[in-house]
Coordinates of C-alpha atoms in Angstrom, one line a residue:
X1 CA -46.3 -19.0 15.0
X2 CA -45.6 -17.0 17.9
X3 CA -42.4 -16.7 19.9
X4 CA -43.2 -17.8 24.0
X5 CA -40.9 -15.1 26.1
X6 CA -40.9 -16.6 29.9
X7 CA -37.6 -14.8 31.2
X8 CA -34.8 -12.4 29.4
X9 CA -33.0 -15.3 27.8
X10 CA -35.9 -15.7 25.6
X11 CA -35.3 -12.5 23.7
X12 CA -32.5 -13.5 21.6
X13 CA -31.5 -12.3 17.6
X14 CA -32.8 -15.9 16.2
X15 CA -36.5 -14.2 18.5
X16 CA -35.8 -10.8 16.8
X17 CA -35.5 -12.1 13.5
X18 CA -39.0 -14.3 13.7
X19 CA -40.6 -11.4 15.1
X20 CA -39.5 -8.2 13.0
X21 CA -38.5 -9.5 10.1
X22 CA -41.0 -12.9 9.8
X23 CA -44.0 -11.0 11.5
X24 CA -44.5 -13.2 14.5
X25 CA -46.3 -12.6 17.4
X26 CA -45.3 -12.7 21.3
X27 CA -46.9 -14.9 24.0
X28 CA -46.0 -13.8 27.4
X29 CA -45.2 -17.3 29.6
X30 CA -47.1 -17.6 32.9
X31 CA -43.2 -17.2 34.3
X32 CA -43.6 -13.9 33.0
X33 CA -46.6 -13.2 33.9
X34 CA -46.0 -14.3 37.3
X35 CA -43.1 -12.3 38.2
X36 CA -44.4 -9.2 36.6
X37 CA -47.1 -9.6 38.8
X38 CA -45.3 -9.6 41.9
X39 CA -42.6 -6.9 40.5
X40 CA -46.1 -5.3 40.5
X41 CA -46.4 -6.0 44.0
X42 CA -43.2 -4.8 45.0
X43 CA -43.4 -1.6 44.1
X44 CA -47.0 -1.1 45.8
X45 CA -45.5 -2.2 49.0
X46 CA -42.2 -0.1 48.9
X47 CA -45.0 2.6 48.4
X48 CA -46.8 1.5 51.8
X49 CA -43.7 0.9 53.6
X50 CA -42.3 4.1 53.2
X51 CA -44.8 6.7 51.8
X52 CA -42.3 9.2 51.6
X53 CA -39.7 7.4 49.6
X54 CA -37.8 8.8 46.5
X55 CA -38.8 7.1 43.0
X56 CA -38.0 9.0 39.9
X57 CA -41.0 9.5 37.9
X58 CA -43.6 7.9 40.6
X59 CA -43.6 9.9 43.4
X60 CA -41.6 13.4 42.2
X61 CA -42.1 14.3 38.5
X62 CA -40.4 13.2 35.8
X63 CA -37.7 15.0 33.7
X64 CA -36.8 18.4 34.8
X65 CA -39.5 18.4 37.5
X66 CA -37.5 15.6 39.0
X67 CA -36.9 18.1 41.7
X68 CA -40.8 17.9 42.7
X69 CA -42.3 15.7 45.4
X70 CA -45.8 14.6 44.2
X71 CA -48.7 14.1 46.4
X72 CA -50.5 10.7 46.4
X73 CA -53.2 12.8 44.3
X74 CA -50.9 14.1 41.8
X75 CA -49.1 10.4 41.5
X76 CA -52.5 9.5 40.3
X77 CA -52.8 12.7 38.3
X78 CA -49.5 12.1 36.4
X79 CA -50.1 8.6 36.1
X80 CA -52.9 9.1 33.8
X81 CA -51.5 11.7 31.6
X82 CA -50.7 10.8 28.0
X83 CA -47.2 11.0 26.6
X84 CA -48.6 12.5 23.5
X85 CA -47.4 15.8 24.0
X86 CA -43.6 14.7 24.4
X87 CA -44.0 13.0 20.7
X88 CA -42.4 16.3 19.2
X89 CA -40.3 14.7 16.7
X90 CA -40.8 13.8 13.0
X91 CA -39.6 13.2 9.7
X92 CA -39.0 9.9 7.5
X93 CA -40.3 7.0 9.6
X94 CA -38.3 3.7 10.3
X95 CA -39.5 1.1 8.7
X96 CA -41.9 -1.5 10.0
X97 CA -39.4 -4.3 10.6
X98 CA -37.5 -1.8 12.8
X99 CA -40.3 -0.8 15.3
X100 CA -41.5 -4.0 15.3
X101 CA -37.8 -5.2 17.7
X102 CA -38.4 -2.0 19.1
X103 CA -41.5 -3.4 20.8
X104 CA -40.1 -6.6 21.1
X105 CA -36.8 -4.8 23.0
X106 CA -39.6 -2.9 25.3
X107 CA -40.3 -6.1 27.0
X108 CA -37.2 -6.9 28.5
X109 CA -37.6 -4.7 31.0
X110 CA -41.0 -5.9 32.2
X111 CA -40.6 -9.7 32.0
X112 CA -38.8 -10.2 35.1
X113 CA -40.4 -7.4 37.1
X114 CA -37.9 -4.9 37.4
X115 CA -40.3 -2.5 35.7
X116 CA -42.7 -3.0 37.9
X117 CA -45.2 -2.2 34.7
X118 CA -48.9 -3.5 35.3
X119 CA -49.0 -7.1 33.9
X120 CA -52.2 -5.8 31.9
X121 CA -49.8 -2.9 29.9
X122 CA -47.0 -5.7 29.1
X123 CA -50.1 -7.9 27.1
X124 CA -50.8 -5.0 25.5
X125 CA -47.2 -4.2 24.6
X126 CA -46.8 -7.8 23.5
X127 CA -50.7 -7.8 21.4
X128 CA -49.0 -4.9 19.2
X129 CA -47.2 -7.1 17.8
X130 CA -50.2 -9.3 16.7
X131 CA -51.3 -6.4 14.4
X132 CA -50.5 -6.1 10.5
X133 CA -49.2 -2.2 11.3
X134 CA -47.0 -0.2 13.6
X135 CA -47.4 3.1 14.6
X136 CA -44.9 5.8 12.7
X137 CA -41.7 6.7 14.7
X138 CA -40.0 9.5 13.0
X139 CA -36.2 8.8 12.3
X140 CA -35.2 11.7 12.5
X141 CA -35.3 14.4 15.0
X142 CA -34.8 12.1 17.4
X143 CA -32.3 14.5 20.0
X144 CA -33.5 13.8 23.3
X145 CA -30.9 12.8 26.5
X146 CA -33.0 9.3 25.9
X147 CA -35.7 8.1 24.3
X148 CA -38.5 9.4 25.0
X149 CA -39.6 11.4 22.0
X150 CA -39.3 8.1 19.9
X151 CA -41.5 5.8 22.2
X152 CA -43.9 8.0 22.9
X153 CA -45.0 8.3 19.6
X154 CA -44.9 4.4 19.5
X155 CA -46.4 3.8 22.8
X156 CA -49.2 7.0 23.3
X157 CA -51.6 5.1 21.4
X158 CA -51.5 2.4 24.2
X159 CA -51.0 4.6 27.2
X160 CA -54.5 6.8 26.2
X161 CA -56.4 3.5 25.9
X162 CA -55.0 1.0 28.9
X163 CA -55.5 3.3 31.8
X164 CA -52.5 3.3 33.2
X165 CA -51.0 3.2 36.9
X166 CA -48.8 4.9 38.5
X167 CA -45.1 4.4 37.0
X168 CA -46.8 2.3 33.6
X169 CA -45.8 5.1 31.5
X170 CA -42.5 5.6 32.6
X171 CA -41.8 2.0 32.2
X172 CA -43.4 2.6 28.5
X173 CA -41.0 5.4 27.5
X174 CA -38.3 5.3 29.6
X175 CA -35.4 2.6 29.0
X176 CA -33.5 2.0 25.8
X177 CA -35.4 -0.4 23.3
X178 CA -35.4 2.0 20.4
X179 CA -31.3 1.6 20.6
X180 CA -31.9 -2.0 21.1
X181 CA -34.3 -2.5 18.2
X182 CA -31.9 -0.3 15.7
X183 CA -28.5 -2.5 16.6
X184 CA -30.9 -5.6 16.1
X185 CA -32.3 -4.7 12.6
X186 CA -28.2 -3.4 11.9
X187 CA -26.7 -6.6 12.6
X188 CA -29.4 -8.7 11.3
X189 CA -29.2 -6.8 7.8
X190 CA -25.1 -7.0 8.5
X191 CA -25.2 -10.4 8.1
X192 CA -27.0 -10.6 4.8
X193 CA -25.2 -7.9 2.8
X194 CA -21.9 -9.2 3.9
X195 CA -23.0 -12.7 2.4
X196 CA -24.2 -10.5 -0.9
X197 CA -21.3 -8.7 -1.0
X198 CA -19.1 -11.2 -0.9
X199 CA -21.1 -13.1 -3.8
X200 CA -20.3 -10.1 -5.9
X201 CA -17.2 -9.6 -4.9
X202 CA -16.1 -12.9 -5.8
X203 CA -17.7 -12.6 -9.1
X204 CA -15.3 -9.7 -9.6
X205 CA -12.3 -11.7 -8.7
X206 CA -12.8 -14.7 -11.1
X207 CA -14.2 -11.9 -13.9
X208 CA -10.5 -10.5 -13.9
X209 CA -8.8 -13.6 -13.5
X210 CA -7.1 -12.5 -10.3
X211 CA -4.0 -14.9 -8.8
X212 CA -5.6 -17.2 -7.0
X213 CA -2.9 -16.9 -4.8
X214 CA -4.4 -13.8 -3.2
X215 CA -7.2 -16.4 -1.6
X216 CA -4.3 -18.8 -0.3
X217 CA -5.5 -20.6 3.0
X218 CA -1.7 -20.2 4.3
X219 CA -2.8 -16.5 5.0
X220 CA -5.1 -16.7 7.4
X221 CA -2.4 -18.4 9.9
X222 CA 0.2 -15.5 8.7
X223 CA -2.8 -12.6 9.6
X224 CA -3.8 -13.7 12.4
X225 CA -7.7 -12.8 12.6
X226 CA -9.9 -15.4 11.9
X227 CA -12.3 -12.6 10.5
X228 CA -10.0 -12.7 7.4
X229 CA -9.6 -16.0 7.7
X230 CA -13.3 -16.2 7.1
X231 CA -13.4 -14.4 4.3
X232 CA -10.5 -16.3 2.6
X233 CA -12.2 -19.4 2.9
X234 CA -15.6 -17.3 1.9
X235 CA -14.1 -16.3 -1.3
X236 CA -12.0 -19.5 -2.1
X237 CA -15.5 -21.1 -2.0
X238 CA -17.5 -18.8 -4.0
X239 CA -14.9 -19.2 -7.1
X240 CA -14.6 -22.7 -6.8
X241 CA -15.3 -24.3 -10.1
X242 CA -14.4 -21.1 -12.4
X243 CA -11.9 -21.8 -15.6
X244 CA -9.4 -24.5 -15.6
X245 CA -7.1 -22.5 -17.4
X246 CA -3.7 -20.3 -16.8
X247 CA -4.7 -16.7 -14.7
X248 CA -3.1 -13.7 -14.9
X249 CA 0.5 -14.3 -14.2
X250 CA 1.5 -12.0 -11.9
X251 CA -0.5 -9.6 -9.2
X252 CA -4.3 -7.8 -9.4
X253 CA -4.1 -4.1 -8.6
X254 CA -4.3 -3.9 -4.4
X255 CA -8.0 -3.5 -4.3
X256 CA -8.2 -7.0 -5.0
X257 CA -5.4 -8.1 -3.1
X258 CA -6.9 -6.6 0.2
X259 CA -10.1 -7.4 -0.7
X260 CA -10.3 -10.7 1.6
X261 CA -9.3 -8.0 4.6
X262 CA -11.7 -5.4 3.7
X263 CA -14.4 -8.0 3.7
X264 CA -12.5 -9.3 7.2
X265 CA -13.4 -6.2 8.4
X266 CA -17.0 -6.2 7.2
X267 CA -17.1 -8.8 9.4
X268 CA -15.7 -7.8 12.1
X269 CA -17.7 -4.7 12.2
X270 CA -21.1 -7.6 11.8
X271 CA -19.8 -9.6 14.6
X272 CA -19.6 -6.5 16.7
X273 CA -23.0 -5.5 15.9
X274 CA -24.4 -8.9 16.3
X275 CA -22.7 -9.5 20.0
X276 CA -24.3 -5.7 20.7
X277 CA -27.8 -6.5 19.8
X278 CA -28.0 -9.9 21.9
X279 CA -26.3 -8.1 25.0
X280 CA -29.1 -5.1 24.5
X281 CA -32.0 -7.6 23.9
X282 CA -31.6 -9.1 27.3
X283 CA -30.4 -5.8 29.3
X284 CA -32.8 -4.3 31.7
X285 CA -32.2 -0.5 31.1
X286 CA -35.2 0.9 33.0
X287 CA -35.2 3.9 35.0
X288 CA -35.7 3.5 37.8
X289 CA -35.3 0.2 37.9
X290 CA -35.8 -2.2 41.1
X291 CA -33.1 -4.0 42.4
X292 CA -32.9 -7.1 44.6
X293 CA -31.4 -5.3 47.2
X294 CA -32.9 -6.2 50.0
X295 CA -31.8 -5.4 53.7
X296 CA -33.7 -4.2 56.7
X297 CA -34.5 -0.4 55.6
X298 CA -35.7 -2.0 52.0
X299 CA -37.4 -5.7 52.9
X300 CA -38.8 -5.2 49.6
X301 CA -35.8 -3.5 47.7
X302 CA -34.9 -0.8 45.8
X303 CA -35.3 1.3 42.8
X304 CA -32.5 3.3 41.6
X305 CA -31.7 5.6 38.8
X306 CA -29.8 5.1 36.2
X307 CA -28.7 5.9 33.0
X308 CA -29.5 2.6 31.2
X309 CA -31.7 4.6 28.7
X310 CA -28.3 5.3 26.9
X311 CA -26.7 3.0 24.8
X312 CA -23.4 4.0 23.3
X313 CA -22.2 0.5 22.6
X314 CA -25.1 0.0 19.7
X315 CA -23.8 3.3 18.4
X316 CA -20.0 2.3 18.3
X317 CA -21.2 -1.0 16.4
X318 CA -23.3 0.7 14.3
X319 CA -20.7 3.5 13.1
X320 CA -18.2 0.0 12.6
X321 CA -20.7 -0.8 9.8
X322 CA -21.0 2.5 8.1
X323 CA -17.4 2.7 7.8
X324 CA -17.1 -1.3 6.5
X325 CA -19.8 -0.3 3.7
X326 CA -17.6 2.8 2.6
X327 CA -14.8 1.0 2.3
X328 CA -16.1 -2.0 0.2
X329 CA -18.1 0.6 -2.0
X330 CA -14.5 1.8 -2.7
X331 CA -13.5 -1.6 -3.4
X332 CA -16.5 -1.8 -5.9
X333 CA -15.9 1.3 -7.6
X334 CA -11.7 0.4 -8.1
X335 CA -13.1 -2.8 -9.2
X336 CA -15.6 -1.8 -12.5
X337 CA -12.8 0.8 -13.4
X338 CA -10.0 -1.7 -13.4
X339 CA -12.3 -4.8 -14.8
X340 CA -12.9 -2.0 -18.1
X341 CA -8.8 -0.7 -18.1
X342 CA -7.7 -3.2 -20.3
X343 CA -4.4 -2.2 -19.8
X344 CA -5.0 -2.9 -16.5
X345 CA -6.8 -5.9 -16.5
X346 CA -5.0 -7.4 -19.7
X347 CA -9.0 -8.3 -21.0
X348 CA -10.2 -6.8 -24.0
X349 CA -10.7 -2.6 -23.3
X350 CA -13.8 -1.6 -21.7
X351 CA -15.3 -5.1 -22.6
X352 CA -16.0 -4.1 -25.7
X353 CA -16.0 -6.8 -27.7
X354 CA -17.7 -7.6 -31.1
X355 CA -20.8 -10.0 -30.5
X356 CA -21.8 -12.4 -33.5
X357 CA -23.8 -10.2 -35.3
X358 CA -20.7 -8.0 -35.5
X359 CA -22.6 -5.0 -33.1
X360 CA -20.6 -3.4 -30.0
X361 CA -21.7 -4.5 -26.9
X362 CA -24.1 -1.8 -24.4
X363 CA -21.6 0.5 -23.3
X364 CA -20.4 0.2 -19.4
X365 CA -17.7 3.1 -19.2
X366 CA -20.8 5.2 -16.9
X367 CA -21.0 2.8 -14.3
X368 CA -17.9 3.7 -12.5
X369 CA -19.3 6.9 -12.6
X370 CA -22.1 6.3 -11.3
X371 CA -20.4 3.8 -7.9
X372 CA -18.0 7.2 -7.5
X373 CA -21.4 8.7 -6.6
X374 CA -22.7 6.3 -4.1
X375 CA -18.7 5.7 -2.9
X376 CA -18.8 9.5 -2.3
X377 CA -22.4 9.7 -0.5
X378 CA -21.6 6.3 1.7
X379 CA -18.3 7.6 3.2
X380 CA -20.2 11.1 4.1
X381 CA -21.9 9.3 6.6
X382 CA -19.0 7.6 7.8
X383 CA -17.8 10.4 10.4
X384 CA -17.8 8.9 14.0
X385 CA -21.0 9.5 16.2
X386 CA -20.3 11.0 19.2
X387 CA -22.0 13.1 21.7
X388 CA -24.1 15.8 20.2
X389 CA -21.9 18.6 21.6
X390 CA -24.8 21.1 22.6
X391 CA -27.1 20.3 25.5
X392 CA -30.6 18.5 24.5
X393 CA -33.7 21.1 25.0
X394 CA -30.3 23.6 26.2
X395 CA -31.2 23.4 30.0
X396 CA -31.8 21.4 33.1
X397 CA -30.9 18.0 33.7
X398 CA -31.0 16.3 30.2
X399 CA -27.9 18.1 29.1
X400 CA -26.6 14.9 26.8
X401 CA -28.7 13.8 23.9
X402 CA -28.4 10.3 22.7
X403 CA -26.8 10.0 19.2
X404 CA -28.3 6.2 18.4
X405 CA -30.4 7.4 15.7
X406 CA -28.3 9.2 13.9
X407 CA -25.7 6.3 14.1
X408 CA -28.6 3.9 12.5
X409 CA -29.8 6.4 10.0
X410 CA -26.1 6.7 8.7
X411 CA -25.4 2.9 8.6
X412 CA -28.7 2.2 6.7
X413 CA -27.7 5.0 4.4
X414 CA -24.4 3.8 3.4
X415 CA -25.7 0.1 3.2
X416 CA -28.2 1.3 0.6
X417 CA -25.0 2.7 -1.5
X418 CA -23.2 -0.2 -1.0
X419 CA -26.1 -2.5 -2.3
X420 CA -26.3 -0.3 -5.3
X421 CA -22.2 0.1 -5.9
X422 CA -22.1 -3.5 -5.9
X423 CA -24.9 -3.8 -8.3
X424 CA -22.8 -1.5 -10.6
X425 CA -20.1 -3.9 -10.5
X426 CA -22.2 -7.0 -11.1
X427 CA -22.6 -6.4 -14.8
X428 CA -19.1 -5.1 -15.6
X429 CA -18.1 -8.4 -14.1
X430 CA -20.4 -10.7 -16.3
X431 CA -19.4 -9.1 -19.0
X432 CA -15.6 -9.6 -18.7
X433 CA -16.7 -13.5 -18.3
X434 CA -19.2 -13.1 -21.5
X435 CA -16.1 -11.8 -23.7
X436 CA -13.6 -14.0 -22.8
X437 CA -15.5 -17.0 -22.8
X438 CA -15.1 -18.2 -19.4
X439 CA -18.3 -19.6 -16.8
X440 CA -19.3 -18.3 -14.0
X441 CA -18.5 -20.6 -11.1
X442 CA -21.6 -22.7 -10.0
X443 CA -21.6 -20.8 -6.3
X444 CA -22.6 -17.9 -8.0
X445 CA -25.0 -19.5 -10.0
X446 CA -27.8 -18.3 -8.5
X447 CA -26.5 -14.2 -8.7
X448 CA -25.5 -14.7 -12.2
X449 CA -29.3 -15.8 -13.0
X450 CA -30.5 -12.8 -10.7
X451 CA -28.4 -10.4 -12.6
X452 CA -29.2 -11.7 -15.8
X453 CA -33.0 -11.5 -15.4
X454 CA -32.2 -8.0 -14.1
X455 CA -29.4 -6.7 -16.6
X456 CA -29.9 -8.4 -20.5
X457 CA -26.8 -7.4 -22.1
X458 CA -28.4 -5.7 -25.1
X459 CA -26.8 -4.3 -27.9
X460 CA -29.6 -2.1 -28.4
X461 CA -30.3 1.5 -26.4
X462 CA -32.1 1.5 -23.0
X463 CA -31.2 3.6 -19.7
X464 CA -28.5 1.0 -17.7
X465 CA -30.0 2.9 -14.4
X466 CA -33.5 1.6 -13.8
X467 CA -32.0 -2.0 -14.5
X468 CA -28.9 -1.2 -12.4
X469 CA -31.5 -0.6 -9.8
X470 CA -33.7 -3.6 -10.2
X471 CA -30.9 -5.5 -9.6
X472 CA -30.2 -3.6 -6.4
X473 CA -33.7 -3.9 -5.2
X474 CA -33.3 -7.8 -6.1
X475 CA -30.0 -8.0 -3.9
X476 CA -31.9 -6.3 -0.9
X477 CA -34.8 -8.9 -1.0
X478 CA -32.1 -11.8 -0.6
X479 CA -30.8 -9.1 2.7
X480 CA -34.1 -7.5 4.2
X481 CA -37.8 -7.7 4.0
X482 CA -38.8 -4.2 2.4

């Protein structure tokens, strides 16, 4: 299966999904191809019309020797120069998935010809995506005013084997598809652990036998948001079907009470990253880019400079989801605590009831412990990213660094502790269902066999960690492809 890009509209999430995540490949359209083509053309005759015009990059140098007027001889001679030497970061690499809607992002610029790339350097962005590896692009160390360090490690491979003209590997590492690709794999991943952590979540409510009350559809009208409102009616569903019987008679503690805002937030913070990604996947962010300006000094148009190759918006969403994962990683922790308080939950203390062979239960006091840790490391990251406040490279013109790496490496971060807080929780919450004799509701039928593949509730010894964590690693299959 391949995904057929003719125009921008093409690259949509549903695209970026197939592509990163499923491993298809990209077929240019001959709409594509055709208006590269004559963006190609373009740019050769704003060249002939006016040999002494200003284009960033193609006829002065690029980055601090912006200042510099090439010759037509050093065009050529810059034009053939590798961007190897720029690749000066490194450090832990992004996953596949991730660089894979990087390259898929790195078309948008070209399929309409406002790159003005050579049609034969857009297949050969496209064919990348055909193979079974992608290069390594560091996560970190990635502090440059835009992205240039982390596409020319993607794209030098490329650039030292195509040839390319004049301007092909500006339009390779200038731009912003490395921001693009992040705030695509954020909100695709959103999606998923925001459908897992609810799952869990509602496991915990029926497992302490919270007032259903707390889920009444009256609320949504009375809040206002219909991001709450979606996770009332996400929750009311998931515990459909539990016991028939009386529940607790008067209020859960508040971190069950708020928990269909907090998860309302989640949301929130998913939506936002989803409407980010599908704006960036279609925004031409080249620089310079052409523009269909056309009047009688420019019959052809214009390029202009710009500072598309900075994407702040993809960072804002991004931080939105750190911060949702610390706050539901509190949620999970206040939630094992208060499921083993039995004073608390009015369920038998710590869950510790006799089995039939008259053994105690595998102890599960340690697991709140052990979500305090990830709750902790989760809301470190969870600071705002802003501007780094000293100048990138400390001179000349790139004097602002672009902070989108950072803002992904954070959010992936705390989504790892949030996958394994809420694996913490899932067993504390079975086994307040195992002791009091009460089903699991058939939504979360499929988690409760997951979890008890994962988690046997032995009476013997055994480290809880290493099965804690195969549960986690079982909740991020059902999220992302490893």
């Amino acid at each position: 299966m391949t995904v057929l890009v003719e125009t921008r509209a093409d690259l949509t999430l549903e695209a970026a999904r197939r592509v990163a995540w499923e491993g298809e490949g990209v077929e240019l359209g001959a709409t594509a191809l055709a208006a590269m083509a004559q963006g190609r053309e373009r740019l050769e005759r704003i060249l002939a019309h006016d040999p002494d015009v200003t284009i960033y990059g193609v006829t002065t140098g690029p980055g601090q020797l912006a200042g510099k007027t090439l010759t037509p001889e050093q065009r050529e001679r810059w034009a053939a120069r590798s961007p190897a030497r720029i690749a000066t970061s490194w450090g832990d690499p992004l996953p596949d998935r991730v660089v894979r809607a990087i390259v898929l992002a790195r078309l948008t610029n070209f399929v309409e010809g406002h790159a003005a790339v050579s049609p034969e350097i857009a297949r050969r962005v496209a064919a990348m995506l055909d193979r079974d590896e992608m290069p390594s692009v560091p996560a970190m160390g990635q502090g440059g005013a835009g992205e240039i360090l982390s596409l020319s490690h993607l794209f030098m491979g490329l650039a030292e084997e195509a040839r390319p003209a004049i301007k092909d590997v500006m339009c390779l590492v200038n731009g912003s598809p490395a921001a693009t690709g992040l705030v695509t794999d954020a909100a695709l991943v959103a999606a998923g652990r925001l459908d897992m952590a609810a799952r869990v979540f509602a496991l915990s409510f029926e497992a302490f036998d919270a007032p259903l009350g707390h889920l009444d559809p009256a609320l949504a009208a009375y809040w206002n948001n219909p991001h709450d409102g979606w996770a009332l009616d996400r929750l009311r569903a998931l515990v459909a079907g539990g016991h028939g019987g009386e529940r607790r008679p008067y209020q859960a503690p508040v971190s069950y009470r708020i928990l269909p805002r907090m998860l309302g937030q989640a949301r929130r913070a998913a939506t936002l990253a989803a409407e980010v990604a599908a704006e960036s996947l279609q925004a031409v962010t080249d620089n310079p880019v052409w523009v269909d300006d056309v009047d009688e000094d420019h019959p052809f148009g214009r390029f202009v400079t710009s500072g598309g190759y900075h994407n702040p918006h993809a960072v804002l969403a991004m931080d939105a989801l750190t911060a949702a994962s610390a706050n539901l990683c509190v949620l999970a922790e206040r939630h094992g605590a208060k499921l083993l308080d039995g004073a608390v939950s009015l369920l038998p203390h710590q869950l510790n009831a006799l089995d039939d062979d008259d053994a105690p239960r595998a102890y599960l006091g340690c697991l709140p412990m052990a979500q305090t840790g990830y709750e902790e490391e989760a809301r470190l990251y969870a600071q705002a990213t802003l501007l780094p406040g000293s100048e990138s490279g400390g001179f000349g013109q790139n004097d602002v660094a672009s902070p989108v790496f950072l803002a992904w490496s954070k959010q992936n971060r705390a989504g790892r502790s949030l996958d394994m807080a809420l694996a913490s929780l899932v067993p504390i919450a079975l086994r307040a269902l195992d002791v009091t004799e009460r089903p699991v509701p058939p939504p979360l039928a499929a988690l409760e066999a997951m979890a008890r593949a994962a988690l046997p509730d032995a009476t013997g010894g055994g480290a809880m960690g290493p099965a804690v964590a195969a549960l986690a690693e079982a909740l991020r299959a059902d999220i992302y492809p490893s």
